[in-house]
PDB file of C-alpha atoms in Angstrom:
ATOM      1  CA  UNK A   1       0.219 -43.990 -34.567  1.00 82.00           C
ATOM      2  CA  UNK A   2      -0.336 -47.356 -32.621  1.00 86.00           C
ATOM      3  CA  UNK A   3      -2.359 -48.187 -35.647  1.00 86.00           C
ATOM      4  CA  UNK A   4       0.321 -47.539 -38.102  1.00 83.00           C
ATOM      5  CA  UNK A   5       2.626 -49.574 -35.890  1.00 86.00           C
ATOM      6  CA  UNK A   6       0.669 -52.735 -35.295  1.00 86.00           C
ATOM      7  CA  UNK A   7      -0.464 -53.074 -38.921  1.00 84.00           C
ATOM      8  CA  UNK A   8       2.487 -51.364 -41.393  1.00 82.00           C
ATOM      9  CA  UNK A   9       5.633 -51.232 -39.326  1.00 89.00           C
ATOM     10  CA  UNK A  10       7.348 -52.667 -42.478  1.00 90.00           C
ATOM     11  CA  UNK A  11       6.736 -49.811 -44.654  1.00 89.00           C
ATOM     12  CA  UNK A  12       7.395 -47.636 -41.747  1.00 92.00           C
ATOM     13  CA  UNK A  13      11.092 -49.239 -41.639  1.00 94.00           C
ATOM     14  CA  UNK A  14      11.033 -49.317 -45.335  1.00 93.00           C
ATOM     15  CA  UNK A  15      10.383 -45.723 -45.806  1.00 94.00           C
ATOM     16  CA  UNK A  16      12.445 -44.626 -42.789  1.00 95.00           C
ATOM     17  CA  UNK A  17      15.604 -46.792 -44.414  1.00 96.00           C
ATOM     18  CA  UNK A  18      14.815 -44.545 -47.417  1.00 96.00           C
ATOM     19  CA  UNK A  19      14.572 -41.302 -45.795  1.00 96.00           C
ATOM     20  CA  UNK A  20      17.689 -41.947 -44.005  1.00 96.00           C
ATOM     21  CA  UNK A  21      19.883 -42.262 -47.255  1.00 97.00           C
ATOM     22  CA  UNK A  22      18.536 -38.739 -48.142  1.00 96.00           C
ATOM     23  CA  UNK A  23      18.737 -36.852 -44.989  1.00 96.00           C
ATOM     24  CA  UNK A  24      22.155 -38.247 -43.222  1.00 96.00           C
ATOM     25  CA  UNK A  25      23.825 -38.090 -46.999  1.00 96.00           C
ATOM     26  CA  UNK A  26      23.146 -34.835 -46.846  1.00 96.00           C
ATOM     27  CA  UNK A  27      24.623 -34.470 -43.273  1.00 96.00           C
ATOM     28  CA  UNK A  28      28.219 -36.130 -44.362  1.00 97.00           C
ATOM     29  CA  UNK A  29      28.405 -34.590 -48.169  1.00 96.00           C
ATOM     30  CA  UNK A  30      27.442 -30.866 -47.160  1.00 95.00           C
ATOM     31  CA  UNK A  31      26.994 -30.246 -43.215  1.00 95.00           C
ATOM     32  CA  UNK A  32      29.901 -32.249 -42.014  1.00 97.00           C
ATOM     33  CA  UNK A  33      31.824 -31.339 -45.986  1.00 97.00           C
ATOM     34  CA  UNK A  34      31.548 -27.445 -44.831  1.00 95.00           C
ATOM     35  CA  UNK A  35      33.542 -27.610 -41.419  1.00 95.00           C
ATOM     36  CA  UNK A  36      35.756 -30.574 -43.214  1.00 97.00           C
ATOM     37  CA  UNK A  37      36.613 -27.903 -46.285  1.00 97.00           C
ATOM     38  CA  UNK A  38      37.812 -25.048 -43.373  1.00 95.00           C
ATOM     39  CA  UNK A  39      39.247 -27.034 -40.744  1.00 95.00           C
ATOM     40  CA  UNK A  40      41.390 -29.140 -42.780  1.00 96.00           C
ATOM     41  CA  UNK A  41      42.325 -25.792 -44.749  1.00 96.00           C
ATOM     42  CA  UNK A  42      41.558 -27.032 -48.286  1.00 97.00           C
ATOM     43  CA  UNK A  43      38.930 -23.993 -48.820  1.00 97.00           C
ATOM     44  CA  UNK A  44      37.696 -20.860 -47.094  1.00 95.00           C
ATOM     45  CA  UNK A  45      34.397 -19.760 -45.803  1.00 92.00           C
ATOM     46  CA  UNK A  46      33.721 -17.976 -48.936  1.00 95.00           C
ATOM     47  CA  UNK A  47      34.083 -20.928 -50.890  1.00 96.00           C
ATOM     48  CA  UNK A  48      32.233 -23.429 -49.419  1.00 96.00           C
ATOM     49  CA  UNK A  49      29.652 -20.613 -49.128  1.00 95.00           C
ATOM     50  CA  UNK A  50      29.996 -20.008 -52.609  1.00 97.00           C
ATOM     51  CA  UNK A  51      29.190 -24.519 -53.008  1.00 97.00           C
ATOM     52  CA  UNK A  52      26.425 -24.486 -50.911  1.00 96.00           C
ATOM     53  CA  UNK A  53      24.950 -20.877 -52.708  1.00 97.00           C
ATOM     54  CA  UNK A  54      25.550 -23.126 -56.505  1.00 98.00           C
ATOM     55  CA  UNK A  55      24.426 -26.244 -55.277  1.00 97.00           C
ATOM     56  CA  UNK A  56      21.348 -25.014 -53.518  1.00 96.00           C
ATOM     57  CA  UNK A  57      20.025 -23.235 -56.678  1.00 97.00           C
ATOM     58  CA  UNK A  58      20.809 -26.087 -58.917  1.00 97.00           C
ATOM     59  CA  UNK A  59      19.164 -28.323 -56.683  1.00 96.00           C
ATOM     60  CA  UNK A  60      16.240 -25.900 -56.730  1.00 95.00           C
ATOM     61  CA  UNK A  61      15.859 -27.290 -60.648  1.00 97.00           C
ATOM     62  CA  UNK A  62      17.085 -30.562 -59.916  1.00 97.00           C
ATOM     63  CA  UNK A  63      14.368 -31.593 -57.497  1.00 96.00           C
ATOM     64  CA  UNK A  64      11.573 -30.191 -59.695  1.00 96.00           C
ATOM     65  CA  UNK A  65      13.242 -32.682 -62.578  1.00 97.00           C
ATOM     66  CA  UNK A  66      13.670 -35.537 -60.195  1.00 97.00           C
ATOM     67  CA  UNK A  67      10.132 -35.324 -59.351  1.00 96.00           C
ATOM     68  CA  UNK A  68       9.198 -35.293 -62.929  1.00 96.00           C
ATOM     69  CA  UNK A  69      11.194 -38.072 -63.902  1.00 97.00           C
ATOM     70  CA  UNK A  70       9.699 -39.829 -61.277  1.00 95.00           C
ATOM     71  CA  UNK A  71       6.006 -39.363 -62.770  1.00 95.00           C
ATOM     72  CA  UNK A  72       7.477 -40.772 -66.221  1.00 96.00           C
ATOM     73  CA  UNK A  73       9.731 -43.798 -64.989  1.00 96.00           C
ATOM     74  CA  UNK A  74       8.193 -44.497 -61.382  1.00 95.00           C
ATOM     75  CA  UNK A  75       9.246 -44.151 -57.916  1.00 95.00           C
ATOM     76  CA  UNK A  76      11.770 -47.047 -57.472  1.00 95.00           C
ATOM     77  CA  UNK A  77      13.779 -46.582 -60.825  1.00 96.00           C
ATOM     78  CA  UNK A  78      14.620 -42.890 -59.285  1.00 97.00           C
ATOM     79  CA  UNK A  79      15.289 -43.957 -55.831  1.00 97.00           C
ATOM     80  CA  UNK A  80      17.671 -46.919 -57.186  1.00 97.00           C
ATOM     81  CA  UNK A  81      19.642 -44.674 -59.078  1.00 97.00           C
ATOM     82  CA  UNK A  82      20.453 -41.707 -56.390  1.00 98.00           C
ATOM     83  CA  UNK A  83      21.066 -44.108 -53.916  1.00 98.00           C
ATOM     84  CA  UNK A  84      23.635 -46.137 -56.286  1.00 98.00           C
ATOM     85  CA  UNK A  85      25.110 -42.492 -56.821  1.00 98.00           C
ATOM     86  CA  UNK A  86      25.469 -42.212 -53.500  1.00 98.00           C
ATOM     87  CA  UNK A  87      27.271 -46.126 -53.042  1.00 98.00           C
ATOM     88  CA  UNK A  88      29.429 -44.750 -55.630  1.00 98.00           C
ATOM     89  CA  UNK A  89      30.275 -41.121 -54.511  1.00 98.00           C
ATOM     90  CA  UNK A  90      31.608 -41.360 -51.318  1.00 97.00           C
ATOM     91  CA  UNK A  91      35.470 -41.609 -51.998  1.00 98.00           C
ATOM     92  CA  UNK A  92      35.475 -40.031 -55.296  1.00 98.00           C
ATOM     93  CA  UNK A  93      33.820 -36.663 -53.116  1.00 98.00           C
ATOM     94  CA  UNK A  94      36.571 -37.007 -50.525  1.00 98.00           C
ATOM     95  CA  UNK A  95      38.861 -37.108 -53.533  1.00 98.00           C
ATOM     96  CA  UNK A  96      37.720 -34.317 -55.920  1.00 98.00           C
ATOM     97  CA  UNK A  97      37.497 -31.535 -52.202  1.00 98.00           C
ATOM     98  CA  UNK A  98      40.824 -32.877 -50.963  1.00 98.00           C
ATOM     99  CA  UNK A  99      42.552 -31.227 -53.888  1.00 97.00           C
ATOM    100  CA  UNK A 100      41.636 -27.707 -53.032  1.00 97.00           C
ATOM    101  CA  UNK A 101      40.466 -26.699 -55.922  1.00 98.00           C
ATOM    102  CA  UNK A 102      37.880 -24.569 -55.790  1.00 97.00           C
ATOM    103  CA  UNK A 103      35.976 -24.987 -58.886  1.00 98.00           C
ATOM    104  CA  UNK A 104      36.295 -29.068 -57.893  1.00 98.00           C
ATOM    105  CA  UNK A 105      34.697 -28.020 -54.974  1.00 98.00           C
ATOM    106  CA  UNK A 106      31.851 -26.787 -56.034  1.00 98.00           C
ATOM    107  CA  UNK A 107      31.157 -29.106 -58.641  1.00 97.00           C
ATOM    108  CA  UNK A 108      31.340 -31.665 -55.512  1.00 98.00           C
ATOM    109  CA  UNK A 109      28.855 -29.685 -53.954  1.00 98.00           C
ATOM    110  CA  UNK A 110      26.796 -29.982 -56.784  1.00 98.00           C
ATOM    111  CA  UNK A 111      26.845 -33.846 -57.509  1.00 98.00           C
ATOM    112  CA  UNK A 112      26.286 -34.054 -54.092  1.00 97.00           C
ATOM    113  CA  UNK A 113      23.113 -32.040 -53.635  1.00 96.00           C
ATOM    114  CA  UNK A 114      21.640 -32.185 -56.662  1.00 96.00           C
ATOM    115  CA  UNK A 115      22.143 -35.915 -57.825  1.00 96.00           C
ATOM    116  CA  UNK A 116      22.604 -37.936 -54.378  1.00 97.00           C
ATOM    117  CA  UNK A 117      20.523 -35.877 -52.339  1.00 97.00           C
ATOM    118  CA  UNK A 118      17.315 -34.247 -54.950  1.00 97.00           C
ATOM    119  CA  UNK A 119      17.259 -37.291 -56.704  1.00 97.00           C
ATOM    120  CA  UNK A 120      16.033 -38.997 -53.499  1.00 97.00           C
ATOM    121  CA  UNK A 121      13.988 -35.747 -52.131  1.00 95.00           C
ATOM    122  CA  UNK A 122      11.933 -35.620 -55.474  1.00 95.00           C
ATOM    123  CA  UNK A 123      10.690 -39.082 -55.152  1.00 94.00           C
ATOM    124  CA  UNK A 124       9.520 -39.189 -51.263  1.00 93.00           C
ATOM    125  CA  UNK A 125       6.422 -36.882 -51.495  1.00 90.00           C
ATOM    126  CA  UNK A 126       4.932 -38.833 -53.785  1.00 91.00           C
ATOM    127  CA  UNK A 127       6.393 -42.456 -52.882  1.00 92.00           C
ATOM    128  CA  UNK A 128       5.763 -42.461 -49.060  1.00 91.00           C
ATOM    129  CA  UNK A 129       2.225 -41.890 -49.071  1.00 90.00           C
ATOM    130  CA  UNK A 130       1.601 -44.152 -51.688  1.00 90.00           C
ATOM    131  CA  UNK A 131       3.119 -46.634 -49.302  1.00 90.00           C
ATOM    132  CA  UNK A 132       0.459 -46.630 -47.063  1.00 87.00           C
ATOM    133  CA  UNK A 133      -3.614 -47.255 -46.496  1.00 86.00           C
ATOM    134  CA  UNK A 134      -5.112 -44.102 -46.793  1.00 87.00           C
ATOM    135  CA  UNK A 135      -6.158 -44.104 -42.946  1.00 88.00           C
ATOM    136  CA  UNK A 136      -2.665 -45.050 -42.219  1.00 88.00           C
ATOM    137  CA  UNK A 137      -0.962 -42.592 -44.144  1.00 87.00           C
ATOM    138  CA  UNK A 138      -0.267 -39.604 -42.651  1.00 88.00           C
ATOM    139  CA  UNK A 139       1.332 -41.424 -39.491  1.00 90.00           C
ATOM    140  CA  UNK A 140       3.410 -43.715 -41.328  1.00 90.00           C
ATOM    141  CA  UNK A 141       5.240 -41.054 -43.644  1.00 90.00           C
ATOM    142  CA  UNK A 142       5.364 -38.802 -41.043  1.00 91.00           C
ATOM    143  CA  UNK A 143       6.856 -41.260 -38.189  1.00 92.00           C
ATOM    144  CA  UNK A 144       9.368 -42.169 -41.322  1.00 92.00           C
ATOM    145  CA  UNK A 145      10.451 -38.888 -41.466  1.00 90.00           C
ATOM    146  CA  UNK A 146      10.542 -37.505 -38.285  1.00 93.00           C
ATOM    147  CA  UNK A 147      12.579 -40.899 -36.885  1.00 93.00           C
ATOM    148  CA  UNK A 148      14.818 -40.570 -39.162  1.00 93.00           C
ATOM    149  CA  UNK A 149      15.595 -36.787 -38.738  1.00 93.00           C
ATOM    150  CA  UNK A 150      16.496 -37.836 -35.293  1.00 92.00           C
ATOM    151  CA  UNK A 151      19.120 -39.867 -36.544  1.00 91.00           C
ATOM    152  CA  UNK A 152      20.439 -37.784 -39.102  1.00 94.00           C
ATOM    153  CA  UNK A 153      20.911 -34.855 -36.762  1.00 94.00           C
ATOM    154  CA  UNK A 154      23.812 -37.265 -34.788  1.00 96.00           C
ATOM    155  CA  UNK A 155      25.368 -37.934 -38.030  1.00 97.00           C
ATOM    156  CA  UNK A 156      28.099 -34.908 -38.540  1.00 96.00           C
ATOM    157  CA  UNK A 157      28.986 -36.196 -34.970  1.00 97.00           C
ATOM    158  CA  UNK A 158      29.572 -39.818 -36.282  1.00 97.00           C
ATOM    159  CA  UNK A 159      31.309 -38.790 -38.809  1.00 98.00           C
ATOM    160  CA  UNK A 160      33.576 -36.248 -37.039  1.00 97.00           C
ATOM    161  CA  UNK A 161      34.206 -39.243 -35.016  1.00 98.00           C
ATOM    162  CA  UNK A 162      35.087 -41.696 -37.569  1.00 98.00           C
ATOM    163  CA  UNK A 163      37.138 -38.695 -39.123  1.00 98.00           C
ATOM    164  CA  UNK A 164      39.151 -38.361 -36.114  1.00 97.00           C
ATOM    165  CA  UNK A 165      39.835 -42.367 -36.107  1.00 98.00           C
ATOM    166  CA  UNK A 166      40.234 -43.258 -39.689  1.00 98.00           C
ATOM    167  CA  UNK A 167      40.818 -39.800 -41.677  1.00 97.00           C
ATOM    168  CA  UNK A 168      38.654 -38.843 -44.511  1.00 98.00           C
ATOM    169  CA  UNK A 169      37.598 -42.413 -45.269  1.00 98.00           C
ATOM    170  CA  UNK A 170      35.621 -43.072 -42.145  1.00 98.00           C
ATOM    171  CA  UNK A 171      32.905 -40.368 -43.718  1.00 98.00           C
ATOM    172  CA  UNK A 172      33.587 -41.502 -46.948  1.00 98.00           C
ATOM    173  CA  UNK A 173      32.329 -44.800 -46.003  1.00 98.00           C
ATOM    174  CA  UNK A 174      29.567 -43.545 -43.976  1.00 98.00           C
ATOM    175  CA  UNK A 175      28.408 -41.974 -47.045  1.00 98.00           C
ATOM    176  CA  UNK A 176      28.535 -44.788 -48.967  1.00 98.00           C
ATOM    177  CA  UNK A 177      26.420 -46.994 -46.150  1.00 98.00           C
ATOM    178  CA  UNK A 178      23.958 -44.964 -45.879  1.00 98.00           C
ATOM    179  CA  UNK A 179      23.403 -44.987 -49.950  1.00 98.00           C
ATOM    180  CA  UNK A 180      23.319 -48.820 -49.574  1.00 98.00           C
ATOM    181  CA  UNK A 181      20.833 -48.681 -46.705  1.00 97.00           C
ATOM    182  CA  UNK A 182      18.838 -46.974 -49.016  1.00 97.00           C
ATOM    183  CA  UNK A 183      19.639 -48.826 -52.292  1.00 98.00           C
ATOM    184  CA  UNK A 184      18.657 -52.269 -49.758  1.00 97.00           C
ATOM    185  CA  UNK A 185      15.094 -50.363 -48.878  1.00 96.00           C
ATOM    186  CA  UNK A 186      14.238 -49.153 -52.001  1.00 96.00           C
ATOM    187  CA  UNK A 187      14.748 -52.858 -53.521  1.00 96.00           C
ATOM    188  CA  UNK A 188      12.560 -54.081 -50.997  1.00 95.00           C
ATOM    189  CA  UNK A 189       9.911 -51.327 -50.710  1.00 93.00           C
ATOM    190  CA  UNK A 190       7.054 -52.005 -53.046  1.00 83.00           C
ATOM    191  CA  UNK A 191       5.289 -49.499 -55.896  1.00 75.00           C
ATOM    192  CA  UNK A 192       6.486 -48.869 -59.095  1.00 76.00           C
TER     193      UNK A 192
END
């Protein structure tokens, strides 16, 4: 660990900048989305149940394909593109779940977990190790991770907060920041 930290810390900021789009997206578009849907009354429990059920089995498939795609295109091309979803996503979610519909709903749900959050999922267990030396490795992708899992476990309070001070568009543009942290990193991170 002290290792990692005196000789990599870059790619230890790198990869936790790119973690962080992945893990406090999903926090905003699905964990803070779900008490959103009900409290605001736009859906019930059964159908953001019903989201999360869909969108967790396609993103099942879609992580497996992500992965893939990785393999044929390389790491950064993936990466670029889920986090440039994710730049582009955040109002256009807020938009299609504030309309009640349920069928919009779940196809928000969807976009959400299985383009802006798998595409970025299938790329990290192959890109962050591959960002280290191989006596480095396991520390570095693992301090990534676990640092930014402590941040992403504040996030549904940040953006309750900057739901109760700006409406809907304080997550929205949470969303959208954290896609462009991770757009920034994974412009600056090297591999292919």
């Amino acid at each position: 660990l002290i290792e990692v930290l005196r000789t990599d810390w870059r790619n230890v900021l790198r990869a936790f900048c790119l973690r962080i789009a992945e893990t406090a997206g999903y926090a905003v578009s699905v964990t803070f989305m779900l008490s959103y849907l009900v409290s605001e009354g736009l859906a019930d429990r059964a159908t953001t149940l019903t989201a999360l059920m869909v969108a967790a089995g396609t993103g099942i498939f879609a992580t497996v394909f992500w992965g893939a795609l990785t393999d044929r295109i390389g790491r950064r091309p993936v990466y670029l593109l889920g986090t440039a979803a994710m730049v582009l996503w955040g109002f256009p979610l807020f938009w299609v779940v504030n309309t009640g519909v349920a069928a919009a709903i779940v196809l928000a749900f969807v976009v959400s977990y299985a383009v802006c959050q798998n595409s970025l999922a299938g790329v990290q267990g192959a890109w962050f190790p591959e960002l280290f030396a191989a006596k480095t490795r396991t520390s570095g992708a693992s301090l990534a991770y676990q640092l930014s899992a402590v941040v992403s476990g504040f996030t549904p309070l940040v953006a309750t907060g900057l739901y109760a001070g700006f409406g809907w568009i304080g997550p929205a543009l949470l969303f959208g920041g954290y896609g462009l942290l991770g757009l920034s990193a994974a412009l600056v991170t090297p591999g292919r």
